Short mmCIF file of C-alpha atoms and ligand atoms in Angstrom, two decimals:
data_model
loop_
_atom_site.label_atom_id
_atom_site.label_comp_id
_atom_site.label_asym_id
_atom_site.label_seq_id
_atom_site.Cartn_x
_atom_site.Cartn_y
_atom_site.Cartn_z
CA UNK A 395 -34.88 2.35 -39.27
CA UNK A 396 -32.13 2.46 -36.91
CA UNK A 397 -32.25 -0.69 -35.42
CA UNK A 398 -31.42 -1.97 -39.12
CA UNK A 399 -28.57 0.22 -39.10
CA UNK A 400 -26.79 -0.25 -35.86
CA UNK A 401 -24.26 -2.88 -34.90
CA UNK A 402 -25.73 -5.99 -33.48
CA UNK A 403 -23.22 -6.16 -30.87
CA UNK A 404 -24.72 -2.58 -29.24
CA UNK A 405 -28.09 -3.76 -29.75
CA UNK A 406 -27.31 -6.47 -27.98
CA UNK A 407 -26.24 -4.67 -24.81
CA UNK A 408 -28.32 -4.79 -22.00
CA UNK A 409 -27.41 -3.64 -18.26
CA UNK A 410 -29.98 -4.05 -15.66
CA UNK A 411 -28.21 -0.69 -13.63
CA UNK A 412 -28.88 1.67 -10.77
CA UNK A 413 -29.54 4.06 -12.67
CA UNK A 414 -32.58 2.09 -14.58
CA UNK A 415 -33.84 0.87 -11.33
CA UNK A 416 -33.30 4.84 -9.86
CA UNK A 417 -35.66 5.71 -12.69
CA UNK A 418 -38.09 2.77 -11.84
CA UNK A 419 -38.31 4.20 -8.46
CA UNK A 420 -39.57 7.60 -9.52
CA UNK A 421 -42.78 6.58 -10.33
CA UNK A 422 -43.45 5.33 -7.41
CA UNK A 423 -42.21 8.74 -5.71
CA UNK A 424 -44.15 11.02 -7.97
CA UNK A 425 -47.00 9.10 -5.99
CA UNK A 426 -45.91 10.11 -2.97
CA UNK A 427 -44.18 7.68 -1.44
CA UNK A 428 -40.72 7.63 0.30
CA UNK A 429 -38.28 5.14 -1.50
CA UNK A 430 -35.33 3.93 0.14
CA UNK A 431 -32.83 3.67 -2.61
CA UNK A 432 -30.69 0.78 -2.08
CA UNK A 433 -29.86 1.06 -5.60
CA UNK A 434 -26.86 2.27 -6.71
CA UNK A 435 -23.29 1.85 -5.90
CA UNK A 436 -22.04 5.07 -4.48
CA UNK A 437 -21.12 6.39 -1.04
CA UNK A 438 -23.37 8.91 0.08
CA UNK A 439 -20.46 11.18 1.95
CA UNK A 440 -19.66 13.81 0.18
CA UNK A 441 -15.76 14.23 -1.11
CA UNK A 442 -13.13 15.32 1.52
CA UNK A 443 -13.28 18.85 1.67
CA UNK A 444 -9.64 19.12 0.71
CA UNK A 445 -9.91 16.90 -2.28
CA UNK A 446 -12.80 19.14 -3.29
CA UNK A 447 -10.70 22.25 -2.60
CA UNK A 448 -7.19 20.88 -4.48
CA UNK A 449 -9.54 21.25 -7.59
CA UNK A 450 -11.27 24.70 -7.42
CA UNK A 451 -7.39 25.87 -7.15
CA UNK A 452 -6.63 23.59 -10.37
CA UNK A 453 -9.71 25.18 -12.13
CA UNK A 454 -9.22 28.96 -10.58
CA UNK A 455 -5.19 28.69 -11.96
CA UNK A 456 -6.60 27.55 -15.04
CA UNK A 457 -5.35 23.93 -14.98
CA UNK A 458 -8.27 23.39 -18.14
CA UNK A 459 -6.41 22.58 -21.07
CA UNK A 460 -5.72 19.55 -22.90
CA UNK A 461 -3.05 17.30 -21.19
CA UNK A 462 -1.20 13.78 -21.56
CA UNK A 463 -3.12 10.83 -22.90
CA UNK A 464 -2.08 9.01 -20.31
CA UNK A 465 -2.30 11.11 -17.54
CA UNK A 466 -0.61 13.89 -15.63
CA UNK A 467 3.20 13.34 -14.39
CA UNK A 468 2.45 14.34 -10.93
CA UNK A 469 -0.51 12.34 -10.42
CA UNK A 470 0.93 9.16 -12.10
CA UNK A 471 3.73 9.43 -9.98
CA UNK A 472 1.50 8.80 -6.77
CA UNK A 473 -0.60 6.37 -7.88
CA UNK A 474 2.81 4.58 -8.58
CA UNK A 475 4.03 5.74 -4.89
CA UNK A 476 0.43 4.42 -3.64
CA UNK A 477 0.33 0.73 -5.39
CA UNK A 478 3.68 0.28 -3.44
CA UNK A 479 2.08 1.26 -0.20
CA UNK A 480 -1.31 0.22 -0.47
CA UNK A 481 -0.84 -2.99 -2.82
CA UNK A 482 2.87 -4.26 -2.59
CA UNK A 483 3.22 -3.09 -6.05
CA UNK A 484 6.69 -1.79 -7.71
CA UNK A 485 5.33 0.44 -10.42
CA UNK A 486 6.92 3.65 -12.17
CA UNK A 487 5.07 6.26 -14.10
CA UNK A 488 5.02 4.33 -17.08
CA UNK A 489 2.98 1.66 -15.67
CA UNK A 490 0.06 4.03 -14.74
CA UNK A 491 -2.81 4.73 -17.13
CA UNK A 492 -5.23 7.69 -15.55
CA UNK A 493 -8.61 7.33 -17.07
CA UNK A 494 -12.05 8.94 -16.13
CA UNK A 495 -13.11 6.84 -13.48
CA UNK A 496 -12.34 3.43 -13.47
CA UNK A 497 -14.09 1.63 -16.06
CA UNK A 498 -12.27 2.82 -19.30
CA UNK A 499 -9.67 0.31 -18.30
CA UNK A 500 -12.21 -2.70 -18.83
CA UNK A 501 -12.94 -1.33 -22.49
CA UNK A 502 -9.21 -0.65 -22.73
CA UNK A 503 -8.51 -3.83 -21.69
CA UNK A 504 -10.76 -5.63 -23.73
CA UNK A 505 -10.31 -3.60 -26.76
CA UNK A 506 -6.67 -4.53 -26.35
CA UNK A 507 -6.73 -7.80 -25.77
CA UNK A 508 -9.86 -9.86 -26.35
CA UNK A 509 -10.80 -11.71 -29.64
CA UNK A 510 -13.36 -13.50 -31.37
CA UNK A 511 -14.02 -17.07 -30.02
CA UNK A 512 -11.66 -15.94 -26.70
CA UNK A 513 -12.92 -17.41 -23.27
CA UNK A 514 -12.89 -14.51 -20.45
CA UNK A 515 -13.59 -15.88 -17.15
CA UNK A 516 -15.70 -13.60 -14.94
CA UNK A 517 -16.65 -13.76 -11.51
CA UNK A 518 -19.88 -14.89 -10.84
CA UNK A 519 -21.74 -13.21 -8.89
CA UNK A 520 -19.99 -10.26 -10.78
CA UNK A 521 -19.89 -6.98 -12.19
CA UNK A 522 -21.91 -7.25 -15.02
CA UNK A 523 -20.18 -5.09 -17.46
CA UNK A 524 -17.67 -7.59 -17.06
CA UNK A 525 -19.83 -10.01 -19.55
CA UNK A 526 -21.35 -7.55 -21.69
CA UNK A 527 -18.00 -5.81 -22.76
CA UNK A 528 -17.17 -9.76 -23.25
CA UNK A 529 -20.25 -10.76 -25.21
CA UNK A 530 -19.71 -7.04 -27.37
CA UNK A 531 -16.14 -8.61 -28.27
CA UNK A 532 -17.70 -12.13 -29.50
CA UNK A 533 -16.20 -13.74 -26.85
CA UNK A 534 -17.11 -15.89 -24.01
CA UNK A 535 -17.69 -15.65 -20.95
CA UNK A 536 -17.04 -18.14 -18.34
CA UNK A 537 -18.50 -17.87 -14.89
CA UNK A 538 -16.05 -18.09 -12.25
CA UNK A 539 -18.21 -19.61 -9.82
CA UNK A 540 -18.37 -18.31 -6.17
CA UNK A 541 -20.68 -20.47 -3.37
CA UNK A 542 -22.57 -19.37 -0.64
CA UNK A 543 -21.33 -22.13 1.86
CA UNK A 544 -17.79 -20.63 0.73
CA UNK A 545 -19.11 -16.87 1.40
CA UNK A 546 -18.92 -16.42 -2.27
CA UNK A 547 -15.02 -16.62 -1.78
CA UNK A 548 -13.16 -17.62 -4.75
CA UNK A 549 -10.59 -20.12 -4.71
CA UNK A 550 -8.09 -21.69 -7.09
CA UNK A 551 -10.22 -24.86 -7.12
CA UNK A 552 -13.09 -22.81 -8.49
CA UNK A 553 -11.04 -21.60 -11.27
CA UNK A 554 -8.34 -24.23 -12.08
CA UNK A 555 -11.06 -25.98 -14.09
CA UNK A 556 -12.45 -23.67 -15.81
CA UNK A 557 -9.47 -22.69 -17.91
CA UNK A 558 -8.46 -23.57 -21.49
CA UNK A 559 -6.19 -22.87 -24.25
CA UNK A 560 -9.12 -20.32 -25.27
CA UNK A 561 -8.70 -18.43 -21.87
CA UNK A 562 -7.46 -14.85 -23.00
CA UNK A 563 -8.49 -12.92 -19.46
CA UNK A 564 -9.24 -13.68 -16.58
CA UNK A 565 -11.09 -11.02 -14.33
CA UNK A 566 -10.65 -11.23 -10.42
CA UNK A 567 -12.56 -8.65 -8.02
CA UNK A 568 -11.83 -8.33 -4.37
CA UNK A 569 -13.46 -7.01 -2.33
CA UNK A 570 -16.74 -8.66 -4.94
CA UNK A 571 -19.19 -6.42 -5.92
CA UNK A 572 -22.27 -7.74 -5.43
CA UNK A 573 -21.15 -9.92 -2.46
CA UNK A 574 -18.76 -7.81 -0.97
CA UNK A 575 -16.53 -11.04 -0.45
CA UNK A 576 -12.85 -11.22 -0.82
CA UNK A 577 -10.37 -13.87 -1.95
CA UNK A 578 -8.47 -14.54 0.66
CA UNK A 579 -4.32 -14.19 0.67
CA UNK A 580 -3.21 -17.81 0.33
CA UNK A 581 -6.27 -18.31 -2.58
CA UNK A 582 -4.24 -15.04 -4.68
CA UNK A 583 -0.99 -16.76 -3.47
CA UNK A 584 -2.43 -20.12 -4.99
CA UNK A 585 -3.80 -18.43 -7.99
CA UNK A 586 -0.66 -16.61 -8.81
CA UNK A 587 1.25 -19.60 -8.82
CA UNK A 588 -1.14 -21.23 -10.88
CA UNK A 589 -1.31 -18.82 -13.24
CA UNK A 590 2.39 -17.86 -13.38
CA UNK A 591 3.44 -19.62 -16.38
CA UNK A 592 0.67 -19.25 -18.34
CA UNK A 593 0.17 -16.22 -21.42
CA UNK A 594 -3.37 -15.26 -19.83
CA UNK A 595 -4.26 -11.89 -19.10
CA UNK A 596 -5.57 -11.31 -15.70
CA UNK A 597 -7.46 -7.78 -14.85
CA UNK A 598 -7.60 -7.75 -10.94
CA UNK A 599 -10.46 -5.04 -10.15
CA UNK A 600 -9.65 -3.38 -6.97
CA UNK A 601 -11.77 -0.19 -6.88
CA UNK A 602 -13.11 -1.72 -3.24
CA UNK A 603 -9.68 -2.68 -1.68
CA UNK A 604 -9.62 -0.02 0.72
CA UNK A 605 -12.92 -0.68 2.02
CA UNK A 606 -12.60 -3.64 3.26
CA UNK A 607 -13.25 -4.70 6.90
CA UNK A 608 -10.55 -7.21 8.25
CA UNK A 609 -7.64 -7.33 9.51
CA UNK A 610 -5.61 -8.60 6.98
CA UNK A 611 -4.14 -6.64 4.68
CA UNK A 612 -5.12 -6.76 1.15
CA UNK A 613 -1.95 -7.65 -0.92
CA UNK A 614 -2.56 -7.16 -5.21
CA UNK A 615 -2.14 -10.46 -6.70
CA UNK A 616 -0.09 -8.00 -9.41
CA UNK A 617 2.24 -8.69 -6.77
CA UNK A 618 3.27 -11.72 -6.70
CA UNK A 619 6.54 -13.26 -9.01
CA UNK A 620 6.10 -12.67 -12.73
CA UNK A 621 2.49 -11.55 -12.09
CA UNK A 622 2.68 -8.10 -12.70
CA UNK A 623 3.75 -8.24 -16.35
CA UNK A 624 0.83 -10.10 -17.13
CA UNK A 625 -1.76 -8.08 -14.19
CA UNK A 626 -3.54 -5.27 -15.47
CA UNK A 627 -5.10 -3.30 -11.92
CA UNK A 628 -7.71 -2.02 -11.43
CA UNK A 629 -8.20 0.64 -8.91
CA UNK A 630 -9.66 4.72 -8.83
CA UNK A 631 -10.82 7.71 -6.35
CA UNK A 632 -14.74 6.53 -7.02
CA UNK A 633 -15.65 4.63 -3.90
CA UNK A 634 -12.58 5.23 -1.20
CA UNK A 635 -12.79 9.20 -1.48
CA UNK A 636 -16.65 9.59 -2.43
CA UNK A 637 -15.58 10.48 -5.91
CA UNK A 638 -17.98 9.09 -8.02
CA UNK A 639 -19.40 11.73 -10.07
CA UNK A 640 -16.07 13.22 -10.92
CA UNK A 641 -14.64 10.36 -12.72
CA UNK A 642 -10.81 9.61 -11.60
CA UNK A 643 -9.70 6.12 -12.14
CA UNK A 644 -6.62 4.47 -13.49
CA UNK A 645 -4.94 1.23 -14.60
CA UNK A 646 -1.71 -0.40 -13.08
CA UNK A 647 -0.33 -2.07 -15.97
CA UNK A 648 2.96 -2.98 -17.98
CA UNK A 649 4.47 -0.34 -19.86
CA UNK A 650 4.06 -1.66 -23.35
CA UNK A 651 0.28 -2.25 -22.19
CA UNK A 652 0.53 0.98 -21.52
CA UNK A 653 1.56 2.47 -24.64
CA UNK A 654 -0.89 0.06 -26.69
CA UNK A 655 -3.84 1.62 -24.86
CA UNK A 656 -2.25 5.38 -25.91
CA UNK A 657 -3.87 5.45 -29.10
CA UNK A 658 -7.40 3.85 -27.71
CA UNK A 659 -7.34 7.25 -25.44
CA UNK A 660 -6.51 9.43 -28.09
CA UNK A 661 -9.13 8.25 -30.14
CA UNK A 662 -11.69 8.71 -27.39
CA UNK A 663 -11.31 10.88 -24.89
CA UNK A 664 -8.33 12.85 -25.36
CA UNK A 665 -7.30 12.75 -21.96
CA UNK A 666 -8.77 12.93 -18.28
CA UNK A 667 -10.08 16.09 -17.18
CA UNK A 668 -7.36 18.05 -16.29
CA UNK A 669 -8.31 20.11 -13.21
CA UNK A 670 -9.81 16.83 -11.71
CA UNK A 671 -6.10 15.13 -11.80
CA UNK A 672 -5.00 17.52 -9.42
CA UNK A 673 -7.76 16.50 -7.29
CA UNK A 674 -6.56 13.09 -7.89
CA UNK A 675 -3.27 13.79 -6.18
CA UNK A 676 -4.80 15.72 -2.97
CA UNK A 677 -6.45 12.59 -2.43
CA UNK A 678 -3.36 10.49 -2.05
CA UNK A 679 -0.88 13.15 -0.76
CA UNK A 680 -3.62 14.59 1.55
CA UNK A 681 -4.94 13.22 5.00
CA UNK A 682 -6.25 9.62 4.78
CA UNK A 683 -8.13 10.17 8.14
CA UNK A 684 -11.77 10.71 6.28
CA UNK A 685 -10.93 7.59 3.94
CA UNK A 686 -10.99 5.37 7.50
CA UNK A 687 -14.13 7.48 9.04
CA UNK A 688 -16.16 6.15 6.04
CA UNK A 689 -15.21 2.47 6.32
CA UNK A 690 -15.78 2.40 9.85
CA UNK A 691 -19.14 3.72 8.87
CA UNK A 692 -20.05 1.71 5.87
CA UNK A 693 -18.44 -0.97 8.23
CA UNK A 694 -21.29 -0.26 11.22
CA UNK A 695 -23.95 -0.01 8.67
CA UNK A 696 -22.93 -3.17 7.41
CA UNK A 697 -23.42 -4.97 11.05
CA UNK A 698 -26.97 -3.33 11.30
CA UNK A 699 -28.47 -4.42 7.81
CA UNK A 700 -26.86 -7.81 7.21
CA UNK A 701 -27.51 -8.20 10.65
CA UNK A 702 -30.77 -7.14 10.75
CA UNK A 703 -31.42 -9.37 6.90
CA UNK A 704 -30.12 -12.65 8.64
CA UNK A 705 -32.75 -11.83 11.78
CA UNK A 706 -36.06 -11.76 8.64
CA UNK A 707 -37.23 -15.19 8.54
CA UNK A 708 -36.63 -17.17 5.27
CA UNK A 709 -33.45 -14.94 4.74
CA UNK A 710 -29.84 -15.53 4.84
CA UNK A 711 -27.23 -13.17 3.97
CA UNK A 712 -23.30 -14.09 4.04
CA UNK A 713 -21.07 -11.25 6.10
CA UNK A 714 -19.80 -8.96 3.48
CA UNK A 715 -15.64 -8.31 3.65
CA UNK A 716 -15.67 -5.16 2.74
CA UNK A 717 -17.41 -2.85 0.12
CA UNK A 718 -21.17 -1.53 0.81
CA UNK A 719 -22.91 -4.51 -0.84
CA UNK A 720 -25.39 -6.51 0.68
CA UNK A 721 -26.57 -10.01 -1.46
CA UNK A 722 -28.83 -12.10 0.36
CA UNK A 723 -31.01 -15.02 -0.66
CA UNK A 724 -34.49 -14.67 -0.96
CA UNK A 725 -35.07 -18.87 -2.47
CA UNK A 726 -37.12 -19.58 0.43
CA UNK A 727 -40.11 -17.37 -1.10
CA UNK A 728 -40.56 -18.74 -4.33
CA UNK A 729 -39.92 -15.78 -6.46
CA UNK A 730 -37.67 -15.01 -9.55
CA UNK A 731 -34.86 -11.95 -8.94
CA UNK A 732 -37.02 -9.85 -10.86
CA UNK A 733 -40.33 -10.58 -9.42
CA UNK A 734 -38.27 -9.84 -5.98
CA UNK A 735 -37.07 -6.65 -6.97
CA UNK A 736 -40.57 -5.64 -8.25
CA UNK A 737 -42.12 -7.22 -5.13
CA UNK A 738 -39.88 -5.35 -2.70
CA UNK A 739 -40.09 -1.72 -4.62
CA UNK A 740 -44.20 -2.61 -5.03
CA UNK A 741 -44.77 -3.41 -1.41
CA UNK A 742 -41.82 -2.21 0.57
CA UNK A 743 -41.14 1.16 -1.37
CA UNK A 744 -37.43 -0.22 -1.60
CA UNK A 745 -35.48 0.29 -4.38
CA UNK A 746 -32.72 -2.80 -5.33
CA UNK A 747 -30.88 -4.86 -7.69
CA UNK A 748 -32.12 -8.58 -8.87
CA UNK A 749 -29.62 -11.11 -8.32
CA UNK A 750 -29.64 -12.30 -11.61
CA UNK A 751 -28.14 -9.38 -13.38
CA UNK A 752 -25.01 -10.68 -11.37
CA UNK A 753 -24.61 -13.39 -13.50
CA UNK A 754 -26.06 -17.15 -13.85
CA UNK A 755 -27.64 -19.55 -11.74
CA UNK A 756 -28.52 -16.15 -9.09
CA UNK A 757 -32.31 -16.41 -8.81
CA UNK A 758 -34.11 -15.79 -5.74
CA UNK A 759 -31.03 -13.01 -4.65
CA UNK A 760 -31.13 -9.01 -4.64
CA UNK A 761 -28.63 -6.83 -4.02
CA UNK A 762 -28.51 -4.11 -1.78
CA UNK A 763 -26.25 -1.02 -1.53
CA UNK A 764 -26.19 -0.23 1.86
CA UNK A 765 -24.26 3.12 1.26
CA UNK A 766 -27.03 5.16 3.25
CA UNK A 767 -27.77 6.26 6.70
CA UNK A 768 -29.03 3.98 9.49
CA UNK A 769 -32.04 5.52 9.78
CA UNK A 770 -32.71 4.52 6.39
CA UNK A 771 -31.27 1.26 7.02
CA UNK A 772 -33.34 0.50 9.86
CA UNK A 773 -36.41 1.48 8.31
CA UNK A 774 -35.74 -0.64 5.15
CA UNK A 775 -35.28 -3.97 7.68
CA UNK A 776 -39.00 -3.03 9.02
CA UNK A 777 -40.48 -2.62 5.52
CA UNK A 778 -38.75 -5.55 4.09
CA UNK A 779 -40.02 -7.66 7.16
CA UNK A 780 -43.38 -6.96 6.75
CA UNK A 781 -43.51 -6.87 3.34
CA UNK A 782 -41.71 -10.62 3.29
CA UNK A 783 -44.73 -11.95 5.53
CA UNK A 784 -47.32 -10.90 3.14
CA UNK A 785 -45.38 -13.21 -0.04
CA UNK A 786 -46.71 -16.65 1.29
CA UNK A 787 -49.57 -16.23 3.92
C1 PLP B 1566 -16.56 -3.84 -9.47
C2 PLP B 1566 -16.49 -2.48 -10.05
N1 PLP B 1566 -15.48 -2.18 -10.87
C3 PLP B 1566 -15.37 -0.97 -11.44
C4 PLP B 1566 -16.30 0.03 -11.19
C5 PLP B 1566 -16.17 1.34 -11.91
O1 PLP B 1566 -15.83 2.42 -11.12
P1 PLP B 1566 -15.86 3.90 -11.69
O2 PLP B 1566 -17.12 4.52 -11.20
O3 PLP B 1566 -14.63 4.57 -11.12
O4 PLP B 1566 -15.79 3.86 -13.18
C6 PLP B 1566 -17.38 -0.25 -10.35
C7 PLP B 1566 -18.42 0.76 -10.13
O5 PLP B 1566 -19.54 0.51 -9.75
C8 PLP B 1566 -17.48 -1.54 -9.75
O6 PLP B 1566 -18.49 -1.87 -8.93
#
């Protein structure tokens, strides 16, 4: 009865996520066995103990009442203070929209902005609630095309073509998740200029930017001229201060963008959890110090699993930028992204992603999240090894 009654566009919906693969994994643990989970996208340190402690004191002076739509004054005001810093960003106050974690601002944006019969170009290999928020808004989406012989690095030659007088938004994401690739400066520079003149809508996610592993420094492309009227950022506290579960994120955007996703929040959530805000500002007011310690370690486990992945015969993995996101190809063995996933929880007791939920055209690739210790890392390279010279002897 309820399928009748529901919208087709929910129906519809389908997210191959960590946290249906987590659940995959179980029964395969209620047997008894240990499963690396490779899974899901989160760090595995815990928060920074002052972060933690900024919101006990918000919650013990009673900071639990309703409060702005938009988000607190104090915290807005640093995240405007931290796009200049951190992204080369001139915002005020009114360009910040807090949310609870980072994803509201897709729906927001989409809500907002996205039509009927509009084109959104999406990375691909991307997030994939990029397409199904634009398949729930009858759009399309177009798959902005990353190669492996490019390192899955965008450029504007990838996208130039690819947009028409349908494009309504265009979604960039650097550092990539799954690839962990970035688009490098003079591609943004390039893309920016391209895009300058045109009424497209871009949404730059940026929720890995601080974890990323070179030397150059990661410049918004909300940053470059007349780019920030029509940028709406990304960015949160979910990956850079092991904040996942507490949902802090927030949107860098123009103020009248701004006020037109006001109501939206009203009509959902209210606001974002007060005492957590003031948790929020710890974070960027507080020592930075345990923000580095974590890259440098997501950064060393990434040298001993994609190292380790490119030393497996068959295999090839491109050299992640940044995030904790391993995506190698698996082609050489024959097997669809689900049958690998299957294969590899089956017979190696790992738990993964298939390549394929990334987007189009991505069988025979998994992706890993290599957000766990090395021990578990290293043991996950053995298992994979000898599970991978089982598939074709
Ligand atoms: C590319 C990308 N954007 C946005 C998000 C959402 O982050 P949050 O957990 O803060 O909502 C994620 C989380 O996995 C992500 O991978």
């Amino acid at each position: 009865m309820f399928k009748k009654l529901m919208n087709q566009n929910v129906l519809d919906m389908h997210i191959v996520s960590g946290f249906e693969m987590k659940q995959k994994a179980k029964i395969f643990e209620d047997q008894g066995n240990k499963v690396i989970h490779l899974e899901l996208g989160e760090p595995d340190f815990n928060t920074p103990a002052n972060i933690t402690q900024a919101g006990i004191e918000a919650m013990n002076r009673g900071e639990s009442h309703y409060s702005p739509p938009l988000g607190l004054l104090p915290l807005r005001k640093e995240i405007a203070k931290y796009a200049k810093n951190y992204k080369g960003i001139e915002a005020k106050t009114e360009n910040i929209v807090v949310t609870p974690g980072a994803k509201p601002i897709l729906f927001y944006t989409f809500l907002t902005f996205v039509n009927l019969g509009d084109e959104v170009i999406i990375p691909n290999p991307g997030f994939p609630i990029y397409k199904v928020l634009t398949k729930y808004m009858g759009a399309t989406p177009v798959p902005l095309k990353g190669t492996e012989e490019n390192n899955f690095r965008i450029t504007l030659k990838d996208l130039e073509p690819l947009v028409t007088d349908k494009t309504k938004l265009i979604i960039l994401n650097s550092p990539n998740n799954p690839t962990g690739s970035i688009i490098e400066q003079k591609e943004v520079k390039a893309i920016a200029e391209f895009l300058r003149d045109k009424d497209i809508i871009v949404l730059s996610d940026e929720i890995y930017d601080r974890l990323y592993f070179g030397d150059e420094k990661i410049i918004s492309i909300a940053s470059f001229p007349h780019m920030q009227e029509k940028t709406i950022v990304l960015d949160g506290f979910s990956k850079a201060y092991a904040m996942t579960g507490w949902r802090l994120g927030y949107g860098i955007m123009h103020e009248s963008i701004a006020k037109a996703f006001n109501p939206l929040i009203v009509a959902s959530n209210s606001n974002t959890n007060t005492f957590i805000q003031y948790a929020g500002i710890e974070a960027y007011q507080g020592p930075q110090d345990e923000v580095e310690k974590m890259k440098e370690g997501f950064k060393a486990r990434r040298d001993i699993f994609v190292g380790g992945l490119n030393s497996i015969p068959h295999v090839s993995c491109v050299i992640p930028d940044g995030a904790f996101y391993a995506f190698p190809n698996f082609k050489w063995f024959g097997k669809s992204s689900d049958e690998l996933t299957n294969y590899i929880l089956e017979n190696a007791y790992i738990s993964s992603l298939p390549g394929s939920t990334f987007g189009v055209d991505l069988e025979g690739y998994v992706r890993f999240s290599y957000a766990t210790s090395r021990a578990n890392l290293n043991e996950a390279l053995n298992r994979l090894e000898s599970a991978l010279k089982k598939v074709k002897s």
